[in-house]
XYZ file of C-alpha atoms in Angstrom:
716
model
C 114.562 121.608 70.107
C 115.789 124.581 68.126
C 113.955 122.778 65.208
C 110.814 122.367 67.014
C 110.724 125.892 68.278
C 110.809 127.254 64.593
C 107.615 125.411 63.795
C 104.681 127.550 63.348
C 102.584 125.973 66.077
C 105.289 126.943 68.615
C 104.941 130.640 67.595
C 101.112 130.836 68.657
C 99.187 130.105 71.858
C 96.110 128.375 70.870
C 92.751 128.717 72.699
C 90.296 125.953 72.116
C 86.682 126.704 72.117
C 85.514 123.334 73.776
C 87.055 120.622 75.830
C 87.221 116.919 74.795
C 87.739 113.878 76.986
C 91.165 112.498 76.798
C 92.672 109.060 76.028
C 96.317 108.881 74.950
C 96.648 108.429 71.208
C 96.421 104.862 69.872
C 94.760 103.611 73.100
C 91.239 102.096 73.252
C 88.775 102.083 76.085
C 90.427 100.033 78.858
C 87.008 98.777 80.040
C 86.596 96.852 76.859
C 89.648 94.788 77.619
C 87.994 92.027 79.938
C 84.830 92.120 77.902
C 86.736 90.559 75.119
C 87.693 87.698 77.537
C 84.093 87.194 78.839
C 80.669 88.154 77.713
C 79.744 89.058 81.182
C 82.121 91.935 81.573
C 80.323 95.182 80.349
C 81.781 98.586 79.572
C 80.059 101.367 81.294
C 81.287 104.286 79.088
C 83.552 104.887 76.215
C 86.089 107.585 75.699
C 86.868 109.488 72.542
C 90.509 110.226 71.254
C 91.760 113.602 72.061
C 92.117 115.804 69.067
C 92.654 119.564 68.512
C 89.457 120.929 66.926
C 89.678 122.313 63.556
C 88.084 125.560 64.579
C 90.554 126.256 67.249
C 91.085 130.070 67.896
C 94.526 131.264 68.271
C 96.075 134.361 69.927
C 98.210 136.239 67.471
C 101.807 137.324 67.871
C 102.407 138.289 71.516
C 103.239 141.814 70.240
C 99.658 142.545 69.068
C 96.400 142.536 70.967
C 94.969 139.162 71.865
C 91.837 138.029 69.922
C 88.536 137.850 71.888
C 87.634 134.498 73.042
C 84.191 133.001 74.033
C 83.231 133.419 77.534
C 81.492 130.263 77.975
C 82.329 129.283 81.439
C 82.696 132.670 83.220
C 79.863 134.588 84.762
C 81.956 137.000 86.980
C 84.495 138.698 84.838
C 87.031 138.522 87.635
C 86.662 135.050 88.888
C 85.842 131.563 87.993
C 82.191 130.738 88.898
C 81.697 128.788 92.102
C 80.304 125.842 90.319
C 83.485 124.901 88.893
C 85.310 124.641 92.247
C 82.968 121.919 93.737
C 84.288 118.637 94.797
C 82.903 116.392 92.121
C 84.992 114.618 89.468
C 84.839 116.477 86.122
C 84.501 113.805 83.413
C 85.549 115.977 80.440
C 89.007 117.126 81.537
C 92.704 116.341 80.909
C 94.695 114.424 83.535
C 97.318 115.824 85.619
C 100.693 116.478 83.788
C 102.531 114.846 86.710
C 103.742 117.274 89.425
C 102.405 115.036 92.087
C 103.531 111.883 90.447
C 106.992 113.266 89.616
C 106.582 112.760 85.842
C 107.405 116.536 85.818
C 110.999 116.829 87.191
C 112.484 119.605 89.161
C 114.289 121.267 86.154
C 110.750 121.846 84.673
C 109.620 123.869 87.646
C 110.711 127.667 88.062
C 109.620 130.619 90.302
C 110.236 134.368 90.555
C 111.883 134.040 93.863
C 112.349 131.649 96.734
C 112.392 132.210 100.498
C 114.940 129.399 100.951
C 116.204 126.178 99.180
C 113.858 123.904 100.905
C 110.814 126.202 99.824
C 112.010 126.164 96.123
C 109.996 125.656 93.173
C 110.886 122.115 93.171
C 108.864 121.729 96.330
C 105.635 123.076 94.815
C 104.104 119.880 94.102
C 100.476 118.750 95.152
C 100.440 116.941 98.290
C 104.045 117.033 99.005
C 104.813 116.724 102.685
C 107.124 118.705 104.931
C 107.228 115.997 107.654
C 107.514 116.526 111.346
C 110.795 118.257 111.318
C 110.902 120.960 108.637
C 114.441 121.860 107.613
C 116.026 123.737 104.880
C 116.126 120.846 102.464
C 112.697 119.316 102.418
C 109.708 121.623 103.161
C 106.058 121.519 102.090
C 105.532 124.168 99.374
C 107.071 126.600 97.029
C 107.216 129.961 99.008
C 108.134 133.348 97.449
C 111.029 135.345 98.596
C 108.808 138.501 98.750
C 104.971 138.953 99.302
C 103.977 141.041 96.314
C 101.788 140.350 93.084
C 104.929 140.167 90.926
C 105.599 136.713 92.080
C 104.989 133.657 89.924
C 105.279 129.702 89.794
C 106.023 128.195 86.336
C 105.880 124.800 84.807
C 107.685 123.920 81.510
C 105.773 121.080 79.908
C 108.562 120.689 77.259
C 106.063 120.202 74.601
C 102.713 121.684 73.400
C 100.069 120.936 75.748
C 96.509 121.547 75.919
C 95.972 123.084 79.387
C 92.528 122.787 81.017
C 92.844 123.675 84.719
C 94.843 124.163 87.779
C 94.803 122.594 91.235
C 96.227 124.417 94.336
C 96.994 123.640 98.109
C 98.649 125.801 100.667
C 101.795 124.819 102.499
C 102.234 121.556 104.287
C 103.463 122.791 107.692
C 102.722 122.049 111.448
C 104.079 125.510 112.353
C 103.070 127.937 109.575
C 99.745 128.991 107.977
C 100.578 129.924 104.418
C 98.233 129.830 101.227
C 97.228 131.914 98.229
C 93.549 132.966 98.046
C 93.389 134.099 94.529
C 95.700 133.995 91.374
C 95.929 134.685 87.587
C 97.143 132.117 84.973
C 99.527 133.192 82.221
C 100.677 131.127 79.059
C 103.618 131.295 76.821
C 105.741 129.306 74.209
C 109.067 130.860 74.535
C 108.968 131.756 78.422
C 109.662 135.259 77.622
C 106.325 136.717 76.294
C 103.213 135.912 78.366
C 99.508 136.143 77.688
C 97.167 136.229 80.721
C 93.919 134.202 80.383
C 91.228 136.644 80.258
C 87.334 136.568 79.324
C 87.981 139.012 76.397
C 87.968 142.178 78.484
C 89.619 141.535 81.726
C 92.123 139.095 83.086
C 90.500 136.306 84.956
C 91.343 136.071 88.663
C 90.655 132.496 90.102
C 89.618 131.719 93.663
C 92.403 129.982 95.616
C 92.413 128.154 98.764
C 90.732 128.922 102.155
C 93.137 126.740 104.177
C 96.280 124.965 103.562
C 95.371 121.288 103.032
C 92.125 121.011 100.931
C 92.789 121.152 97.196
C 90.820 123.642 95.238
C 90.503 122.967 91.489
C 89.821 125.643 88.826
C 88.837 124.568 85.284
C 89.599 127.100 82.664
C 86.603 128.512 80.469
C 88.297 127.254 77.405
C 91.357 125.071 77.049
C 94.663 126.797 76.105
C 97.532 125.128 74.098
C 100.990 126.184 74.943
C 104.182 124.869 76.374
C 104.681 127.094 79.444
C 102.176 127.793 82.211
C 102.498 130.409 85.070
C 100.538 131.021 88.217
C 100.576 134.481 89.393
C 99.307 134.865 93.170
C 97.237 137.997 93.609
C 96.154 137.707 97.232
C 97.110 135.385 100.172
C 96.251 134.774 103.613
C 96.640 137.817 105.670
C 98.683 136.260 108.539
C 100.764 134.084 106.101
C 103.042 134.342 102.898
C 102.810 133.306 99.375
C 103.172 129.574 99.361
C 101.687 127.073 97.164
C 101.560 123.455 96.148
C 100.232 122.874 92.540
C 99.057 120.340 89.975
C 98.447 121.286 86.277
C 95.761 119.606 84.133
C 96.713 119.156 80.680
C 96.795 117.003 77.543
C 99.932 116.383 75.626
C 99.488 117.368 71.991
C 100.501 114.704 69.460
C 104.102 115.291 68.540
C 106.036 112.219 67.103
C 109.138 114.207 66.841
C 109.384 114.976 70.560
C 112.289 112.768 71.537
C 112.105 113.717 75.315
C 108.619 112.323 75.658
C 109.037 109.147 73.772
C 112.300 108.461 75.586
C 110.564 108.607 79.022
C 107.236 107.004 77.969
C 106.242 103.800 79.734
C 104.065 101.383 77.710
C 102.420 98.222 78.866
C 101.538 95.322 76.672
C 99.343 93.751 79.294
C 95.608 93.647 78.387
C 94.133 94.776 81.657
C 91.428 96.894 82.995
C 93.368 100.055 83.905
C 90.772 102.245 85.645
C 89.657 102.972 89.323
C 87.022 100.803 90.593
C 84.118 101.636 92.906
C 83.154 98.956 95.590
C 80.458 97.568 93.404
C 82.839 97.562 90.278
C 85.632 95.889 92.288
C 83.188 93.051 93.200
C 82.085 92.795 89.612
C 85.664 92.561 88.425
C 86.511 89.895 90.950
C 83.524 87.878 89.699
C 84.602 88.387 86.092
C 88.062 86.910 87.048
C 86.482 83.985 88.908
C 84.319 83.157 85.970
C 87.261 83.365 83.472
C 89.491 81.129 85.938
C 86.905 78.948 87.779
C 89.306 75.957 88.514
C 92.067 78.279 90.181
C 90.017 80.936 91.844
C 87.575 81.216 94.708
C 86.033 84.494 96.102
C 85.178 84.609 99.868
C 84.912 87.294 102.475
C 86.706 87.702 105.719
C 84.103 89.867 107.519
C 82.382 93.248 107.203
C 83.436 96.914 107.566
C 81.829 99.321 109.976
C 79.227 100.267 107.446
C 78.453 96.747 106.517
C 80.418 96.392 103.304
C 81.894 92.820 103.005
C 85.740 92.503 102.828
C 86.087 90.311 99.763
C 89.383 88.235 99.167
C 90.121 86.127 96.069
C 92.104 82.931 96.343
C 94.308 81.651 93.452
C 95.464 78.037 93.761
C 95.422 74.746 91.925
C 93.011 73.589 94.583
C 90.980 76.481 95.801
C 89.297 76.281 99.079
C 91.627 73.818 100.634
C 95.086 73.780 102.409
C 97.415 71.493 100.786
C 99.946 69.611 103.061
C 103.332 71.135 102.062
C 102.031 74.024 100.186
C 102.725 77.493 101.624
C 100.056 80.179 101.828
C 100.769 83.796 100.841
C 98.669 86.936 101.154
C 98.712 90.432 99.711
C 96.538 92.877 101.458
C 95.712 96.647 100.245
C 93.698 99.595 101.248
C 94.281 99.624 104.965
C 94.206 103.333 104.380
C 91.249 103.916 102.129
C 92.939 106.799 100.451
C 95.920 104.881 99.502
C 94.348 103.566 96.372
C 97.142 102.329 94.135
C 97.705 99.267 95.956
C 94.145 98.352 95.563
C 94.094 98.615 92.011
C 97.568 96.898 91.693
C 95.991 93.847 93.395
C 92.865 93.857 90.914
C 95.376 94.061 88.091
C 97.523 91.134 89.495
C 94.416 88.904 89.756
C 93.514 89.712 86.326
C 97.211 89.184 85.013
C 97.549 85.906 86.998
C 94.340 84.412 85.510
C 95.112 85.472 81.949
C 98.727 84.324 82.222
C 97.705 80.997 83.501
C 95.154 80.340 80.816
C 97.930 81.319 78.228
C 100.390 78.748 79.636
C 102.854 81.111 81.183
C 105.104 78.585 83.038
C 106.113 80.996 85.779
C 102.654 81.844 86.716
C 101.542 78.203 86.405
C 104.378 77.126 88.892
C 103.298 79.736 91.344
C 99.707 78.739 91.092
C 100.311 75.113 91.494
C 102.847 75.371 94.311
C 101.385 78.147 96.359
C 97.994 79.192 97.779
C 97.695 82.852 97.158
C 95.129 85.227 98.939
C 94.549 88.872 97.622
C 92.357 91.031 99.722
C 92.274 94.329 97.680
C 90.187 96.631 99.954
C 90.533 96.328 103.798
C 88.928 99.613 104.263
C 86.273 99.989 101.659
C 84.494 102.735 103.704
C 87.380 104.916 103.552
C 88.035 104.307 99.791
C 84.417 105.184 98.910
C 84.810 108.488 100.586
C 88.121 109.179 98.635
C 86.614 107.739 95.299
C 83.677 110.098 95.603
C 85.752 113.117 95.896
C 88.273 112.019 93.097
C 91.953 111.340 92.839
C 93.056 115.030 92.731
C 90.880 116.568 95.345
C 91.163 114.202 98.362
C 94.204 116.004 99.838
C 96.553 113.777 102.057
C 94.134 112.206 104.568
C 90.520 112.168 103.347
C 89.433 108.411 103.490
C 92.502 107.228 105.295
C 90.794 105.947 108.540
C 87.805 103.620 109.037
C 84.236 105.006 109.421
C 84.814 105.177 113.384
C 88.010 107.163 112.940
C 90.624 104.318 113.313
C 93.912 103.751 111.700
C 93.581 100.101 110.722
C 97.278 99.424 110.133
C 98.247 100.493 113.619
C 94.955 99.197 115.436
C 96.501 95.836 116.482
C 97.585 94.898 120.093
C 100.909 96.060 121.130
C 102.607 92.577 121.494
C 106.050 94.099 121.309
C 105.711 95.625 124.820
C 104.399 92.371 126.392
C 107.181 90.343 124.819
C 109.988 92.845 125.828
C 108.583 93.264 129.392
C 108.728 89.501 129.706
C 112.376 89.283 128.390
C 113.373 91.913 130.984
C 111.809 89.766 133.683
C 113.743 86.775 132.124
C 110.478 84.943 131.700
C 111.396 83.659 128.195
C 111.366 80.898 127.450
C 110.502 79.465 131.017
C 107.028 81.179 131.547
C 106.406 82.633 128.165
C 107.339 81.699 124.581
C 109.204 83.928 122.196
C 106.349 83.639 119.667
C 102.748 83.299 119.325
C 102.312 86.027 122.103
C 98.780 85.874 123.552
C 96.494 88.701 122.801
C 95.630 90.619 126.042
C 92.072 90.184 127.321
C 91.229 93.866 127.399
C 91.950 94.045 123.718
C 89.310 91.312 122.959
C 86.580 93.027 125.139
C 83.579 94.660 123.373
C 84.536 98.016 124.639
C 87.934 98.146 123.404
C 88.622 100.631 120.455
C 89.083 98.036 117.849
C 87.839 98.516 114.284
C 85.513 95.781 112.909
C 88.034 95.489 110.104
C 90.922 94.845 112.370
C 88.918 92.090 114.125
C 88.205 90.433 110.970
C 91.816 90.671 109.808
C 93.172 88.962 113.019
C 90.453 86.072 112.810
C 91.767 85.681 109.233
C 95.484 85.734 110.039
C 94.997 83.212 112.834
C 92.833 80.919 110.704
C 95.103 80.594 107.733
C 98.608 79.123 108.161
C 100.185 82.218 106.164
C 103.916 82.127 105.612
C 104.592 85.321 104.117
C 102.541 88.565 103.425
C 102.778 92.125 102.129
C 100.530 94.973 102.795
C 100.593 97.614 99.760
C 100.398 101.273 100.973
C 101.051 104.453 99.298
C 102.651 107.908 99.453
C 106.273 106.820 99.424
C 108.557 104.415 97.449
C 110.065 102.258 100.070
C 109.727 98.728 101.674
C 109.462 98.625 105.483
C 110.070 95.573 107.698
C 109.556 94.978 111.445
C 109.884 96.001 114.171
C 107.721 99.117 113.695
C 108.017 100.211 117.200
C 111.156 101.436 118.932
C 112.306 99.323 121.922
C 113.640 102.421 123.805
C 110.781 104.419 125.521
C 110.236 107.915 124.236
C 112.404 107.315 121.164
C 110.690 108.414 117.788
C 113.238 106.839 115.548
C 115.615 103.837 116.383
C 116.814 100.796 114.544
C 114.876 97.828 116.188
C 115.585 94.642 114.482
C 113.669 91.268 114.850
C 115.636 88.265 115.474
C 114.939 87.477 111.760
C 116.559 90.748 110.635
C 118.648 89.230 107.898
C 115.784 87.352 106.233
C 113.616 90.436 106.546
C 116.235 92.633 104.792
C 116.405 90.078 101.875
C 112.571 89.972 101.556
C 112.369 93.871 101.563
C 115.224 93.988 99.078
C 113.594 91.489 96.696
C 110.633 93.758 96.154
C 112.657 97.021 96.060
C 115.427 95.808 93.904
C 112.943 94.793 91.191
C 110.808 97.744 91.311
C 111.493 100.103 88.417
C 112.095 103.138 90.692
C 112.809 102.228 94.282
C 116.458 101.691 94.025
C 117.108 104.172 91.228
C 119.742 106.635 92.817
C 118.648 109.198 90.258
C 115.022 109.283 91.141
C 113.546 112.438 92.882
C 112.775 112.027 96.565
C 108.865 111.696 97.171
C 108.767 113.823 100.255
C 111.603 114.164 102.814
C 113.763 110.931 102.848
C 115.989 109.656 100.269
C 115.281 105.786 100.691
C 117.128 104.932 97.277
C 120.273 105.463 99.343
C 119.241 102.483 101.630
C 118.453 100.312 98.571
C 114.727 101.282 98.869
C 114.196 99.533 102.208
C 114.077 100.498 105.853
C 113.405 99.039 109.291
C 109.989 100.591 110.312
C 111.074 101.734 113.649
C 114.006 103.559 112.195
C 111.610 105.585 110.081
C 109.097 106.477 112.614
C 107.770 104.497 115.530
C 104.272 103.021 115.509
C 102.909 100.588 118.220
C 100.398 98.024 117.263
C 101.211 97.740 113.566
C 99.985 94.930 111.318
C 103.531 93.890 110.539
C 104.678 93.411 114.252
C 101.380 91.572 115.227
C 101.712 89.228 112.435
C 105.243 88.415 113.313
C 104.846 88.037 117.082
C 101.323 86.251 117.022
C 101.439 84.162 113.784
C 103.974 82.379 111.736
C 103.682 84.871 108.954
C 106.364 87.484 108.108
C 104.550 90.654 107.013
C 106.281 93.800 105.394
C 104.793 97.040 104.056
C 105.291 98.093 100.373
C 104.996 101.698 99.840
C 104.370 101.443 96.104
C 104.050 104.993 94.772
C 104.621 108.634 95.645
C 101.033 109.493 94.735
C 98.499 107.768 97.097
C 95.695 108.141 94.553
C 97.097 108.476 90.996
C 94.985 109.503 88.058
C 93.412 106.593 86.080
C 95.904 107.555 83.145
C 98.816 106.653 85.184
C 97.713 103.160 86.410
C 99.275 101.441 83.404
C 102.827 102.892 84.100
C 102.372 102.050 87.982
C 101.601 98.580 87.062
C 104.715 98.273 84.967
C 106.561 99.802 88.026
C 105.329 97.185 90.343
C 104.449 94.054 88.313
C 107.799 92.185 88.537
C 108.020 93.104 92.186
C 104.785 91.617 92.936
C 105.657 88.328 91.480
C 109.223 88.177 92.888
C 108.103 88.775 96.323
C 105.425 86.007 96.136
C 108.180 83.555 95.043
C 110.022 84.359 98.175
C 107.463 82.284 100.105
C 109.533 79.189 98.768
C 112.804 80.375 100.331
C 114.120 78.413 103.509
C 112.941 74.999 104.947
C 109.804 73.216 104.982
C 108.520 69.719 106.219
C 106.175 67.791 108.178
C 106.540 66.870 111.857
C 104.949 63.411 112.653
C 104.668 60.781 115.308
C 105.753 57.172 115.009
C 102.510 56.241 113.639
C 102.904 58.811 110.673
C 100.226 61.214 111.989
C 101.089 64.967 111.657
C 101.603 66.802 114.987
C 99.832 70.219 115.147
C 101.273 72.944 117.147
C 104.817 71.673 117.381
C 107.528 74.156 117.951
C 110.222 74.599 115.258
C 113.398 76.281 116.709
C 116.447 77.426 114.729
C 119.750 77.578 116.642
C 120.801 81.310 116.846
C 117.487 82.792 116.013
C 115.437 83.647 119.196
C 112.077 83.371 117.381
C 110.088 80.146 116.740
C 107.261 79.231 114.578
C 104.639 76.305 115.089
C 103.395 73.654 112.690
C 99.842 73.801 111.065
C 96.813 71.627 111.579
C 98.465 68.745 109.421
C 101.859 69.126 111.000
C 103.247 70.730 108.179
C 105.474 73.794 108.468
C 107.614 76.497 106.469
C 110.333 78.398 107.900
C 111.843 81.315 105.884
C 115.552 81.333 106.046
C 118.490 82.727 104.014
C 120.909 80.371 102.521
C 123.073 78.540 104.832
C 123.330 75.474 107.303
C 121.228 75.437 110.392
C 120.593 73.344 113.431
C 116.734 72.771 113.736
C 115.017 71.368 116.489
C 111.119 70.064 116.524
C 109.323 69.715 119.741
C 105.860 69.188 121.103
C 104.011 68.836 124.370
C 104.386 65.158 125.351
C 107.056 64.308 122.638
C 110.813 64.107 122.871
C 112.622 66.879 120.961
C 114.582 65.953 117.909
C 117.345 68.097 116.165
C 118.988 67.857 112.789
C 121.038 69.966 110.355
C 119.095 71.486 107.481
C 120.855 73.180 104.535
C 119.297 76.044 102.494
C 120.702 76.475 99.130
C 120.805 79.611 96.786
C 118.292 78.021 94.156
C 114.742 78.818 94.511
C 112.786 76.252 96.418
C 112.543 75.401 100.003
C 114.675 72.584 101.456
C 112.761 69.492 102.751
C 113.425 68.896 106.582
C 110.954 66.368 108.055
C 110.862 65.183 111.716
C 109.560 61.973 113.286
C 109.473 62.479 117.093
C 108.248 60.058 119.822
C 106.333 60.180 123.012
C 108.045 60.931 126.320
C 107.731 58.287 129.099
C 106.001 60.736 131.350
C 103.419 61.498 128.547
C 102.743 57.804 128.137
C 102.357 57.353 131.742
C 99.888 60.275 131.876
C 97.971 58.856 128.778
C 97.625 55.513 130.558
C 96.480 57.082 133.881
C 93.759 59.098 131.929
C 92.611 55.816 130.384
C 92.179 54.287 133.820
C 90.569 57.411 135.074
C 93.719 58.388 136.975
C 93.814 55.238 139.028
C 97.158 53.517 139.576
C 97.768 50.238 137.438
C 98.265 48.004 140.621
C 95.290 47.582 142.894
C 95.686 48.257 146.590
C 96.205 45.207 148.848
C 92.826 45.391 150.507
C 91.107 45.012 147.208
C 93.403 42.008 146.222
C 92.365 40.427 149.640
C 88.871 40.612 148.899
C 89.138 38.673 145.647
C 88.473 34.899 145.736
C 91.598 32.934 146.619
C 93.133 35.613 148.733
C 92.903 35.366 152.495
C 93.752 37.862 155.126
C 97.610 37.970 155.822
C 98.411 35.994 158.765
C 100.598 37.315 161.567
C 102.151 33.989 161.850
C 104.154 34.645 158.641
């Protein structure tokens, strides 16, 4: 670092006369990737490699007066023009340097003063959340220790960076109203001598926030090259304090000698389309994948959103369009909250990856495709996504686009079957009057007047139609995997460990994803918001995090055979396009490993003595108070951890049969078939129905009326 600091470029702050679009050095337009694979994929736009212009102006030594710079974007000498603060994506700007995504670590953030530790500079990150209970450790902003114009928030980029803009928010708090209404921006290369951004005659004062949640972006009239950047608040909400959440826009300058950057750089070798896709572009990409791999893919829709957009899914299987006996069905869904975009893009990347790897002969992918029927539904809430996509990744705040068009949180819009089951258990109705599985949906929920989103109804119909065994819904804003139950059993309790009867297998399934993620179980990683899930191996029972009735996970477990988990795949809900390749590397192995878990446990077919499969037969495992049922062809899959189990198969009208089934540690479900016979009572009922419910023996009076039979004589 000493060597770098002595270089001439570190002794001058460079002000560039014009902005250039940014692509990391050595990368080509990602939209051209799939175009190489198929002629139908078209690139909409091209990007230019970011370079420092040869005519870059520089500010002389800090001891001398700064040179005049062109005032190209500033009309009022004291503020950035209103036109640069509108909520529209700006094409020719640098990406965020990583305060929200945690690329910038806590040691790179500094401040003039701090109100207390929980409001330190390390908490001054865009969209950071304080949570329901604010405390001294995890609060929702940087807040200065004093409210005066001498305060500042500083970021050390640790390398020369072309800074192009700043995004600010107020403090995340349910109890306080704090935000900065105007500020100056300063630059330095040694963190001692600072130059304030100006228009040549006066220091620029940028307009800040008008409330605490909506981000406000200010683009500099000209890019500035330096290592350090400071934000100096000049005014703030009159009934509040100096508090900020910040993101900095900047492009790292080429520097092959910067060991710190190279050590932390994540590079992918996968040739995929790393960009955000609108609804139309998503549909086109799915079509491209289908055309590349027509023999293993099929596109279909499960219904429509409130605004009429179709909910498209893609199936990946060696026999797309049909259920194969003995082959388990798996699903990934994403975008239940429209603003949690990373999961959506990960599924679009996953379908590309599986298609390309299958074509290239990857044996792992071929085995998955040939032995599993995989369904990927990348956008459950396309209406919400379009709202977020229109505003852009850095300006949506924390909640814009989260809900459906009619204001419903889809993930928590399912019927609360937990309450129904637990009430029945309290009355000791289970199993005499009610099963411990396939809990019936209440009539009120199915009425047209119920507050149920169209997207939720479409999901329920899809979940009941397909015999899914395992599923995951990808969400964002955290790094953790949650598993049922999501609702606390005790009334009025906000957080409480509430395990299912299958808690052991759920914990394994959650750990299989978290442990193979690049960051989830890293004990040294920074906490996203308020809770350190790495201490819990990157997993948590949903109810012990925060209670939520009517979740998709609980509904799937209690209504269908499918074990569903939620994967929170990144701290940043809507990462910048430039971060997608790294996020793919973080999650790729986890996505594949979790799919492979569908082959864990036992599987088989329940048949009668004629060899016909019996649908809706009940499979019970001794010691686990939760049963599953067979599919239409009599086949079933029961997820279990390694061990020896007593398994029972029974069906209405059939005798029950039990046997021991052993699950090994190697991947692959153990075969455990059942042949069950009809009970005597069911045979009698069948014969009676055949004879229209008449007894087999005719009454005596009918026998007497037949020829050869006379009346019974009293003489006998």
